[in-house]
């Protein structure tokens, strides 16, 4: 997430930065004025088991997508073609009303239950559209067997009114009275409070939710009308992307996921693979593989493909690794970006494609080809065969498996490699090479790759 902070007369402003359980109308006993409010009925399609995590995820937004309430419809129109290409999940931006209303990218959350139906924060719709439009998006996704991943921002809040705060001796912007009537908050629910002064980390000066408070836990995942259960059972979301998880303990993600199930990934922005692994294991969730991202960035920027042999979460625990080449916050792989996609779409982990790369900036046909190879050929564990400044070769050992050959030099390259196929005709499934060599009886074969390109070989 991205943000800038200003004091307001000062308003907080962000640029941008398993169990299935039925929702009921029962009243929830807690210590706030919104105890007995009924759950607003969305009519969204209820989520069922889908394949998120097995194919390829699409990040279905970028920073500052067009405002004006058109984005949900834009995404809806693309869902059938994405599904046909081999996408199995779409990650949406934070979908509820934030402090900056119809201009907000959603990372300054105010009312977790307003999907574009209440007149507050200066608008009825969110930046992305109305409640009816996101309902339609989710329904369309499900009819195309796509999972829908909700972006969950629970480290901080924004848009509260000023109130006297006995824990600070002054006033804080911690009086939240959302129009939905659900999850009202006060200074008791933020740091500092009577439990402790801080948790793992605050963000941008915004009021920092205290996850050790029972009241906060109840509204996040314990109550029958909690965020987790409402999003899953009423709206129909299938999984969760947690924002800025450095700001709170991993058990928060674990408890949320355990309350409703679903694919879960956290944004732990750190290039240390061991740190990512520790967080993922503690949260019992996947993590975005920033270690892989930075290795790819350095490999391509410095003309040193040996970086691709470095430590990454996908090599420590591929089951927990969500790999990516760019996202709404960071896009530092400028040169030969398609080679980075060739890497993540042929290696272990769960690849995520960035909307603008797919729809605007790169060759969609090449990306669709790589998605098909990922879903149909790139199986099994990985053996790393060769790397130098310009060349990188690896083998996936499943059935049928592949040989991927990445060449970042200015000329065609050839190399003998050891395959898993004896006396077998193979071909390049990218179409970049017309060779159809036959592997030797000892499984070795010569393959080639074009300049600043790649080939991916498998049985014909």
Short mmCIF file of C-alpha atoms in Angstrom, two decimals:
data_model
loop_
_atom_site.label_atom_id
_atom_site.label_comp_id
_atom_site.label_asym_id
_atom_site.label_seq_id
_atom_site.Cartn_x
_atom_site.Cartn_y
_atom_site.Cartn_z
CA UNK A 1 0.00 0.00 0.00
CA UNK A 2 1.02 3.60 -0.51
CA UNK A 3 0.13 6.60 1.54
CA UNK A 4 0.83 10.14 2.55
CA UNK A 5 -0.27 11.51 5.89
CA UNK A 6 -1.44 15.01 6.62
CA UNK A 7 -2.92 16.36 9.80
CA UNK A 8 -6.35 17.66 9.42
CA UNK A 9 -7.95 20.09 10.15
CA UNK A 10 -6.36 17.81 8.87
CA UNK A 11 -7.88 14.70 7.56
CA UNK A 12 -6.06 11.45 7.14
CA UNK A 13 -5.73 10.83 3.43
CA UNK A 14 -4.38 7.86 1.53
CA UNK A 15 -3.32 8.29 -2.04
CA UNK A 16 -3.06 4.95 -2.40
CA UNK A 17 -0.93 3.07 -0.74
CA UNK A 18 -12.10 -24.38 7.17
CA UNK A 19 -15.16 -23.93 7.93
CA UNK A 20 -18.14 -22.68 5.99
CA UNK A 21 -20.58 -21.05 8.42
CA UNK A 22 -24.02 -19.63 7.71
CA UNK A 23 -24.68 -15.97 8.53
CA UNK A 24 -27.66 -15.48 10.84
CA UNK A 25 -29.60 -12.46 12.13
CA UNK A 26 -28.83 -13.25 15.77
CA UNK A 27 -27.86 -10.33 17.93
CA UNK A 28 -24.26 -10.19 19.03
CA UNK A 29 -23.53 -9.20 22.61
CA UNK A 30 -20.71 -6.67 22.89
CA UNK A 31 -19.94 -3.36 24.53
CA UNK A 32 -20.77 -0.93 21.75
CA UNK A 33 -23.81 0.89 20.47
CA UNK A 34 -24.06 -1.17 17.29
CA UNK A 35 -24.80 -4.40 19.12
CA UNK A 36 -28.26 -5.06 17.76
CA UNK A 37 -28.00 -3.86 14.18
CA UNK A 38 -29.14 -6.38 11.57
CA UNK A 39 -26.84 -7.60 8.84
CA UNK A 40 -27.47 -5.74 5.58
CA UNK A 41 -28.43 -8.32 3.01
CA UNK A 42 -26.24 -8.18 -0.07
CA UNK A 43 -27.65 -10.96 -2.18
CA UNK A 44 -24.12 -11.87 -3.28
CA UNK A 45 -23.37 -15.38 -4.50
CA UNK A 46 -22.23 -17.63 -1.68
CA UNK A 47 -18.75 -19.02 -2.13
CA UNK A 48 -18.08 -22.70 -2.77
CA UNK A 49 -14.86 -24.67 -3.08
CA UNK A 50 -12.78 -23.51 -6.05
CA UNK A 51 -9.24 -23.97 -7.23
CA UNK A 52 -7.49 -20.80 -6.02
CA UNK A 53 -3.82 -21.54 -5.53
CA UNK A 54 -3.47 -24.20 -8.21
CA UNK A 55 -3.28 -22.20 -11.45
CA UNK A 56 -2.57 -18.45 -11.75
CA UNK A 57 -3.94 -15.43 -9.89
CA UNK A 58 -4.76 -12.08 -11.52
CA UNK A 59 -4.27 -8.87 -9.56
CA UNK A 60 -7.35 -7.18 -10.99
CA UNK A 61 -6.36 -3.57 -10.34
CA UNK A 62 -3.48 -1.10 -10.27
CA UNK A 63 -2.85 2.09 -8.35
CA UNK A 64 -5.30 4.85 -9.22
CA UNK A 65 -7.58 2.87 -11.50
CA UNK A 66 -10.19 5.19 -13.03
CA UNK A 67 -12.52 6.70 -10.46
CA UNK A 68 -16.21 7.26 -11.09
CA UNK A 69 -17.52 3.85 -10.12
CA UNK A 70 -16.66 1.98 -13.34
CA UNK A 71 -13.99 -0.47 -12.22
CA UNK A 72 -16.16 -3.37 -11.06
CA UNK A 73 -17.88 -3.41 -14.46
CA UNK A 74 -14.52 -3.20 -16.24
CA UNK A 75 -13.25 -6.23 -14.38
CA UNK A 76 -16.50 -8.14 -14.83
CA UNK A 77 -16.19 -7.83 -18.58
CA UNK A 78 -12.76 -9.43 -18.55
CA UNK A 79 -13.53 -12.41 -16.31
CA UNK A 80 -14.62 -14.91 -18.99
CA UNK A 81 -11.47 -14.35 -21.06
CA UNK A 82 -9.24 -14.55 -17.98
CA UNK A 83 -10.84 -17.84 -16.98
CA UNK A 84 -10.39 -19.16 -20.51
CA UNK A 85 -6.70 -18.20 -20.37
CA UNK A 86 -6.17 -20.30 -17.23
CA UNK A 87 -6.62 -17.81 -14.38
CA UNK A 88 -8.22 -19.37 -11.30
CA UNK A 89 -8.53 -16.38 -8.95
CA UNK A 90 -8.92 -12.61 -9.12
CA UNK A 91 -7.61 -10.36 -6.37
CA UNK A 92 -9.74 -7.23 -5.92
CA UNK A 93 -8.75 -3.98 -4.19
CA UNK A 94 -10.28 -3.18 -0.77
CA UNK A 95 -13.94 -3.08 -1.69
CA UNK A 96 -15.62 -1.09 1.07
CA UNK A 97 -16.02 2.60 1.89
CA UNK A 98 -12.86 4.35 2.96
CA UNK A 99 -12.09 7.80 4.33
CA UNK A 100 -11.59 9.35 0.91
CA UNK A 101 -14.92 8.06 -0.37
CA UNK A 102 -15.29 7.82 -4.13
CA UNK A 103 -11.63 8.75 -4.67
CA UNK A 104 -10.06 6.21 -2.34
CA UNK A 105 -8.22 3.07 -3.41
CA UNK A 106 -9.59 1.51 -0.23
CA UNK A 107 -6.49 1.28 1.94
CA UNK A 108 -7.85 3.86 4.39
CA UNK A 109 -10.83 1.80 5.62
CA UNK A 110 -13.76 3.41 7.40
CA UNK A 111 -16.87 1.18 7.10
CA UNK A 112 -16.08 -2.50 6.47
CA UNK A 113 -19.72 -3.24 5.57
CA UNK A 114 -20.36 -0.46 3.04
CA UNK A 115 -19.73 -1.91 -0.43
CA UNK A 116 -21.18 1.17 -2.10
CA UNK A 117 -24.67 1.58 -0.66
CA UNK A 118 -24.42 4.25 2.09
CA UNK A 119 -24.01 8.00 1.64
CA UNK A 120 -20.93 8.64 3.74
CA UNK A 121 -17.39 9.92 3.27
CA UNK A 122 -18.69 12.09 0.43
CA UNK A 123 -20.14 9.38 -1.81
CA UNK A 124 -22.52 6.46 -2.06
CA UNK A 125 -20.44 4.32 -4.40
CA UNK A 126 -16.84 3.45 -3.73
CA UNK A 127 -14.19 4.41 -6.29
CA UNK A 128 -14.87 1.08 -7.96
CA UNK A 129 -18.67 1.04 -8.10
CA UNK A 130 -21.83 0.07 -6.26
CA UNK A 131 -22.91 -2.84 -4.12
CA UNK A 132 -24.94 -4.24 -7.02
CA UNK A 133 -21.93 -4.05 -9.32
CA UNK A 134 -19.57 -5.93 -7.03
CA UNK A 135 -22.30 -8.50 -6.46
CA UNK A 136 -22.51 -8.94 -10.21
CA UNK A 137 -18.73 -9.22 -10.47
CA UNK A 138 -18.57 -11.96 -7.85
CA UNK A 139 -21.46 -13.83 -9.47
CA UNK A 140 -19.80 -13.61 -12.88
CA UNK A 141 -16.51 -14.82 -11.43
CA UNK A 142 -18.15 -17.81 -9.81
CA UNK A 143 -20.03 -18.71 -12.98
CA UNK A 144 -16.62 -18.84 -14.66
CA UNK A 145 -15.17 -20.96 -11.82
CA UNK A 146 -12.97 -18.10 -10.62
CA UNK A 147 -12.26 -17.48 -6.96
CA UNK A 148 -12.52 -13.90 -5.71
CA UNK A 149 -9.83 -12.73 -3.29
CA UNK A 150 -10.75 -9.84 -0.96
CA UNK A 151 -8.08 -7.35 0.10
CA UNK A 152 -8.31 -7.14 3.89
CA UNK A 153 -6.91 -4.00 5.58
CA UNK A 154 -7.07 -4.42 9.34
CA UNK A 155 -3.88 -2.79 10.61
CA UNK A 156 -5.27 0.73 10.64
CA UNK A 157 -8.42 2.75 10.04
CA UNK A 158 -9.12 6.26 8.77
CA UNK A 159 -11.95 8.77 8.71
CA UNK A 160 -12.93 8.74 12.37
CA UNK A 161 -14.04 11.88 14.18
CA UNK A 162 -11.99 13.55 16.88
CA UNK A 163 -12.62 12.53 20.47
CA UNK A 164 -10.96 13.08 23.81
CA UNK A 165 -8.64 10.16 24.50
CA UNK A 166 -7.68 9.42 28.12
CA UNK A 167 -4.78 7.21 26.98
CA UNK A 168 -3.06 10.04 25.12
CA UNK A 169 -4.19 13.00 27.22
CA UNK A 170 -5.42 14.72 24.09
CA UNK A 171 -7.74 14.17 21.16
CA UNK A 172 -7.46 11.40 18.56
CA UNK A 173 -9.33 10.62 15.34
CA UNK A 174 -10.74 7.40 16.75
CA UNK A 175 -14.53 7.90 16.88
CA UNK A 176 -15.91 5.65 14.12
CA UNK A 177 -19.69 5.57 13.63
CA UNK A 178 -20.18 3.83 10.25
CA UNK A 179 -23.51 4.19 8.49
CA UNK A 180 -23.86 0.41 8.30
CA UNK A 181 -24.13 0.42 12.10
CA UNK A 182 -21.62 -2.41 12.25
CA UNK A 183 -18.22 -2.35 13.97
CA UNK A 184 -18.37 1.08 15.54
CA UNK A 185 -15.03 1.93 17.15
CA UNK A 186 -13.62 4.26 19.76
CA UNK A 187 -10.27 5.01 21.36
CA UNK A 188 -10.62 1.76 23.34
CA UNK A 189 -10.13 -0.24 20.13
CA UNK A 190 -6.88 1.42 19.04
CA UNK A 191 -3.40 1.95 20.44
CA UNK A 192 -2.60 3.08 23.07
CA UNK A 193 -5.20 1.53 25.36
CA UNK A 194 -5.56 -0.34 28.64
CA UNK A 195 -3.96 -3.49 27.14
CA UNK A 196 -0.77 -2.05 25.68
CA UNK A 197 0.55 1.03 23.92
CA UNK A 198 1.43 -0.60 20.59
CA UNK A 199 1.57 -3.83 18.64
CA UNK A 200 3.89 -4.99 15.87
CA UNK A 201 3.65 -1.76 13.89
CA UNK A 202 1.56 1.29 13.05
CA UNK A 203 1.20 2.76 9.58
CA UNK A 204 1.37 6.35 8.41
CA UNK A 205 0.05 7.85 11.64
CA UNK A 206 -3.39 6.32 11.18
CA UNK A 207 -5.33 4.94 14.17
CA UNK A 208 -3.83 1.50 14.78
CA UNK A 209 -6.33 -1.28 15.60
CA UNK A 210 -5.61 -3.32 18.70
CA UNK A 211 -6.05 -6.98 17.81
CA UNK A 212 -5.71 -8.09 21.41
CA UNK A 213 -9.10 -6.55 22.17
CA UNK A 214 -11.89 -9.12 22.28
CA UNK A 215 -14.26 -6.61 20.73
CA UNK A 216 -12.00 -6.20 17.70
CA UNK A 217 -11.51 -9.97 17.36
CA UNK A 218 -15.27 -10.49 17.51
CA UNK A 219 -15.94 -8.05 14.70
CA UNK A 220 -13.09 -9.31 12.54
CA UNK A 221 -13.84 -13.05 12.68
CA UNK A 222 -15.70 -14.35 15.75
CA UNK A 223 -19.18 -12.82 15.47
CA UNK A 224 -21.82 -14.36 13.26
CA UNK A 225 -21.86 -11.04 11.38
CA UNK A 226 -18.09 -10.49 11.54
CA UNK A 227 -16.14 -9.18 8.58
CA UNK A 228 -14.81 -12.66 7.82
CA UNK A 229 -18.20 -14.38 7.89
CA UNK A 230 -20.09 -11.60 6.15
CA UNK A 231 -17.53 -11.41 3.35
CA UNK A 232 -17.50 -15.20 2.93
CA UNK A 233 -21.09 -16.19 3.46
CA UNK A 234 -23.06 -13.14 2.33
CA UNK A 235 -20.85 -11.41 -0.23
CA UNK A 236 -19.33 -14.64 -1.55
CA UNK A 237 -15.61 -13.90 -1.34
CA UNK A 238 -13.47 -17.05 -1.54
CA UNK A 239 -10.13 -15.95 -0.11
CA UNK A 240 -8.12 -13.21 1.50
CA UNK A 241 -5.13 -11.01 0.78
CA UNK A 242 -4.00 -9.32 4.00
CA UNK A 243 -2.43 -5.89 3.69
CA UNK A 244 0.62 -4.77 5.71
CA UNK A 245 0.84 -7.85 7.91
CA UNK A 246 4.03 -6.51 9.49
CA UNK A 247 1.69 -4.30 11.51
CA UNK A 248 0.11 -7.07 13.60
CA UNK A 249 0.82 -10.56 14.80
CA UNK A 250 0.47 -13.56 12.45
CA UNK A 251 -2.16 -15.17 14.67
CA UNK A 252 -4.62 -12.53 13.45
CA UNK A 253 -4.41 -13.90 9.91
CA UNK A 254 -4.49 -17.47 11.22
CA UNK A 255 -7.63 -16.86 13.29
CA UNK A 256 -9.42 -15.07 10.43
CA UNK A 257 -8.61 -17.89 8.01
CA UNK A 258 -9.59 -20.57 10.51
CA UNK A 259 -12.96 -18.88 11.06
CA UNK A 260 -14.03 -19.12 7.41
CA UNK A 261 -11.42 -21.03 5.39
CA UNK A 262 -10.35 -19.93 1.95
CA UNK A 263 -7.05 -19.23 0.23
CA UNK A 264 -5.05 -16.74 2.30
CA UNK A 265 -1.95 -14.70 1.46
CA UNK A 266 -0.19 -11.95 3.38
CA UNK A 267 1.78 -8.93 2.22
CA UNK A 268 4.89 -9.25 4.36
CA UNK A 269 7.12 -6.82 2.51
CA UNK A 270 10.57 -8.21 3.16
CA UNK A 271 13.23 -9.59 0.83
CA UNK A 272 14.55 -12.12 3.34
CA UNK A 273 13.28 -15.59 2.43
CA UNK A 274 13.75 -16.96 5.94
CA UNK A 275 11.67 -14.13 7.40
CA UNK A 276 8.90 -14.78 4.90
CA UNK A 277 8.96 -18.47 5.72
CA UNK A 278 8.73 -17.79 9.45
CA UNK A 279 5.73 -15.51 8.99
CA UNK A 280 3.96 -17.92 6.61
CA UNK A 281 4.44 -20.82 8.99
CA UNK A 282 3.17 -18.80 11.96
CA UNK A 283 0.14 -17.46 10.08
CA UNK A 284 -0.48 -20.82 8.38
CA UNK A 285 -0.94 -18.83 5.18
CA UNK A 286 0.84 -18.04 1.95
CA UNK A 287 3.07 -14.98 1.54
CA UNK A 288 4.01 -12.87 -1.44
CA UNK A 289 7.53 -13.94 -2.35
CA UNK A 290 9.35 -10.61 -2.16
CA UNK A 291 12.62 -12.52 -1.98
CA UNK A 292 11.93 -13.94 -5.45
CA UNK A 293 10.83 -10.52 -6.70
CA UNK A 294 14.05 -8.81 -5.64
CA UNK A 295 16.22 -11.63 -7.02
CA UNK A 296 14.51 -11.31 -10.40
CA UNK A 297 14.86 -7.52 -10.31
CA UNK A 298 18.58 -7.73 -9.55
CA UNK A 299 19.16 -10.52 -12.06
CA UNK A 300 17.69 -8.54 -14.95
CA UNK A 301 18.93 -5.10 -13.90
CA UNK A 302 22.51 -6.28 -13.34
CA UNK A 303 22.73 -8.84 -16.16
CA UNK A 304 23.43 -11.58 -13.66
CA UNK A 305 21.08 -14.53 -13.96
CA UNK A 306 22.97 -16.37 -11.21
CA UNK A 307 20.75 -14.30 -8.89
CA UNK A 308 17.94 -16.65 -9.87
CA UNK A 309 19.70 -19.38 -7.91
CA UNK A 310 19.37 -17.30 -4.74
CA UNK A 311 17.25 -17.90 -1.66
CA UNK A 312 13.50 -17.49 -2.16
CA UNK A 313 10.35 -18.57 -0.37
CA UNK A 314 9.39 -20.70 -3.39
CA UNK A 315 12.55 -22.75 -2.82
CA UNK A 316 11.98 -23.10 0.91
CA UNK A 317 8.25 -23.83 0.76
CA UNK A 318 6.66 -23.55 -2.68
CA UNK A 319 3.24 -24.31 -1.19
CA UNK A 320 3.37 -21.00 0.71
CA UNK A 321 4.90 -18.84 -2.04
CA UNK A 322 2.88 -16.42 -4.17
CA UNK A 323 5.27 -15.17 -6.83
CA UNK A 324 4.86 -11.91 -8.74
CA UNK A 325 6.67 -9.58 -11.14
CA UNK A 326 4.86 -6.33 -10.29
CA UNK A 327 1.99 -5.09 -8.19
CA UNK A 328 0.14 -1.87 -7.32
CA UNK A 329 2.90 -0.83 -4.92
CA UNK A 330 6.12 -1.81 -6.64
CA UNK A 331 7.09 -2.22 -10.29
CA UNK A 332 10.88 -2.16 -10.55
CA UNK A 333 11.50 -4.78 -13.24
CA UNK A 334 11.62 -2.56 -16.29
CA UNK A 335 13.88 -4.32 -18.80
CA UNK A 336 12.96 -7.69 -20.27
CA UNK A 337 10.05 -8.05 -17.86
CA UNK A 338 8.67 -10.96 -19.89
CA UNK A 339 11.71 -12.98 -18.77
CA UNK A 340 10.60 -12.54 -15.16
CA UNK A 341 7.16 -13.86 -16.09
CA UNK A 342 8.84 -16.77 -17.88
CA UNK A 343 10.58 -17.50 -14.58
CA UNK A 344 7.58 -17.42 -12.23
CA UNK A 345 5.27 -19.21 -14.68
CA UNK A 346 7.67 -22.13 -15.09
CA UNK A 347 8.75 -22.49 -11.47
CA UNK A 348 7.07 -23.65 -8.30
CA UNK A 349 4.83 -21.38 -6.28
CA UNK A 350 1.51 -19.71 -7.13
CA UNK A 351 2.10 -16.99 -9.74
CA UNK A 352 0.23 -13.68 -9.70
CA UNK A 353 -0.04 -11.56 -12.86
CA UNK A 354 -0.34 -7.79 -12.64
CA UNK A 355 -3.35 -6.29 -14.48
CA UNK A 356 -1.43 -3.64 -16.41
CA UNK A 357 1.22 -6.11 -17.56
CA UNK A 358 -1.47 -8.41 -18.91
CA UNK A 359 -3.96 -5.91 -20.31
CA UNK A 360 -1.74 -3.01 -21.36
CA UNK A 361 2.04 -3.33 -21.28
CA UNK A 362 3.20 -6.80 -22.32
CA UNK A 363 2.30 -9.23 -25.10
CA UNK A 364 -0.89 -10.92 -23.92
CA UNK A 365 -0.37 -13.83 -26.32
CA UNK A 366 3.02 -14.55 -24.74
CA UNK A 367 1.54 -14.37 -21.25
CA UNK A 368 -1.35 -16.65 -22.22
CA UNK A 369 1.17 -19.12 -23.61
CA UNK A 370 3.15 -19.05 -20.37
CA UNK A 371 -0.05 -19.51 -18.34
CA UNK A 372 -0.94 -22.54 -20.43
CA UNK A 373 2.53 -24.01 -19.95
CA UNK A 374 2.33 -23.37 -16.21
CA UNK A 375 -1.03 -25.11 -15.90
CA UNK A 376 -0.31 -28.05 -18.21
CA UNK A 377 3.43 -28.74 -18.37
CA UNK A 378 5.35 -27.13 -15.50
CA UNK A 379 4.82 -29.90 -12.95
CA UNK A 380 6.94 -31.51 -10.28
CA UNK A 381 9.89 -30.28 -8.25
CA UNK A 382 12.75 -28.28 -9.73
CA UNK A 383 16.34 -29.11 -10.60
CA UNK A 384 18.57 -26.08 -11.31
CA UNK A 385 20.83 -27.00 -14.21
CA UNK A 386 22.89 -23.95 -15.15
CA UNK A 387 23.25 -20.21 -14.55
CA UNK A 388 25.70 -17.50 -15.55
CA UNK A 389 25.37 -13.79 -16.29
CA UNK A 390 23.31 -14.35 -19.44
CA UNK A 391 21.82 -17.84 -19.28
CA UNK A 392 19.62 -19.76 -16.87
CA UNK A 393 18.37 -23.34 -17.28
CA UNK A 394 16.13 -25.35 -14.97
CA UNK A 395 14.11 -28.57 -15.15
CA UNK A 396 10.70 -29.39 -13.69
CA UNK A 397 10.64 -33.08 -12.90
CA UNK A 398 6.94 -33.90 -13.05
CA UNK A 399 5.01 -35.56 -15.83
CA UNK A 400 5.52 -34.37 -18.47
CA UNK A 401 7.76 -31.68 -16.95
CA UNK A 402 9.74 -29.04 -18.79
CA UNK A 403 13.16 -27.57 -19.47
CA UNK A 404 13.12 -23.76 -19.25
CA UNK A 405 15.97 -21.87 -20.90
CA UNK A 406 16.21 -18.10 -20.30
CA UNK A 407 18.72 -16.14 -22.38
CA UNK A 408 19.43 -12.49 -21.53
CA UNK A 409 22.29 -12.06 -23.99
CA UNK A 410 22.23 -10.23 -27.33
CA UNK A 411 22.48 -13.39 -29.44
CA UNK A 412 21.04 -16.87 -29.77
CA UNK A 413 22.53 -19.36 -27.32
CA UNK A 414 22.71 -23.17 -27.32
CA UNK A 415 23.38 -25.54 -24.47
CA UNK A 416 23.46 -29.26 -23.75
CA UNK A 417 21.18 -30.13 -20.84
CA UNK A 418 20.18 -33.22 -18.95
CA UNK A 419 16.47 -34.04 -19.24
CA UNK A 420 14.17 -36.70 -17.81
CA UNK A 421 13.41 -38.10 -21.26
CA UNK A 422 15.41 -40.78 -23.04
CA UNK A 423 15.21 -41.13 -26.83
CA UNK A 424 12.24 -38.76 -26.95
CA UNK A 425 11.30 -36.01 -29.39
CA UNK A 426 10.82 -32.68 -27.65
CA UNK A 427 9.72 -29.25 -28.81
CA UNK A 428 9.69 -25.67 -27.61
CA UNK A 429 6.14 -24.90 -26.50
CA UNK A 430 6.65 -21.14 -26.76
CA UNK A 431 7.19 -21.22 -30.53
CA UNK A 432 10.42 -19.25 -30.15
CA UNK A 433 12.45 -22.14 -31.58
CA UNK A 434 11.52 -24.43 -34.45
CA UNK A 435 13.87 -27.18 -33.30
CA UNK A 436 12.42 -30.59 -32.47
CA UNK A 437 15.45 -32.46 -31.17
CA UNK A 438 15.50 -36.06 -29.97
CA UNK A 439 17.02 -36.67 -26.57
CA UNK A 440 19.88 -39.13 -26.39
CA UNK A 441 19.56 -42.48 -24.70
CA UNK A 442 21.31 -40.97 -21.69
CA UNK A 443 18.62 -38.20 -21.64
CA UNK A 444 20.93 -35.36 -22.74
CA UNK A 445 19.92 -32.97 -25.55
CA UNK A 446 20.98 -29.67 -27.07
CA UNK A 447 18.46 -26.82 -26.81
CA UNK A 448 18.56 -23.15 -27.77
CA UNK A 449 17.04 -19.81 -26.75
CA UNK A 450 16.71 -16.48 -28.60
CA UNK A 451 18.35 -13.22 -27.47
CA UNK A 452 16.57 -11.62 -24.52
CA UNK A 453 14.08 -14.45 -24.73
CA UNK A 454 13.30 -17.95 -23.56
CA UNK A 455 12.29 -21.40 -24.67
CA UNK A 456 10.37 -24.05 -22.76
CA UNK A 457 10.84 -27.64 -23.84
CA UNK A 458 8.68 -30.66 -23.21
CA UNK A 459 7.68 -33.92 -24.89
CA UNK A 460 6.06 -33.37 -28.23
#
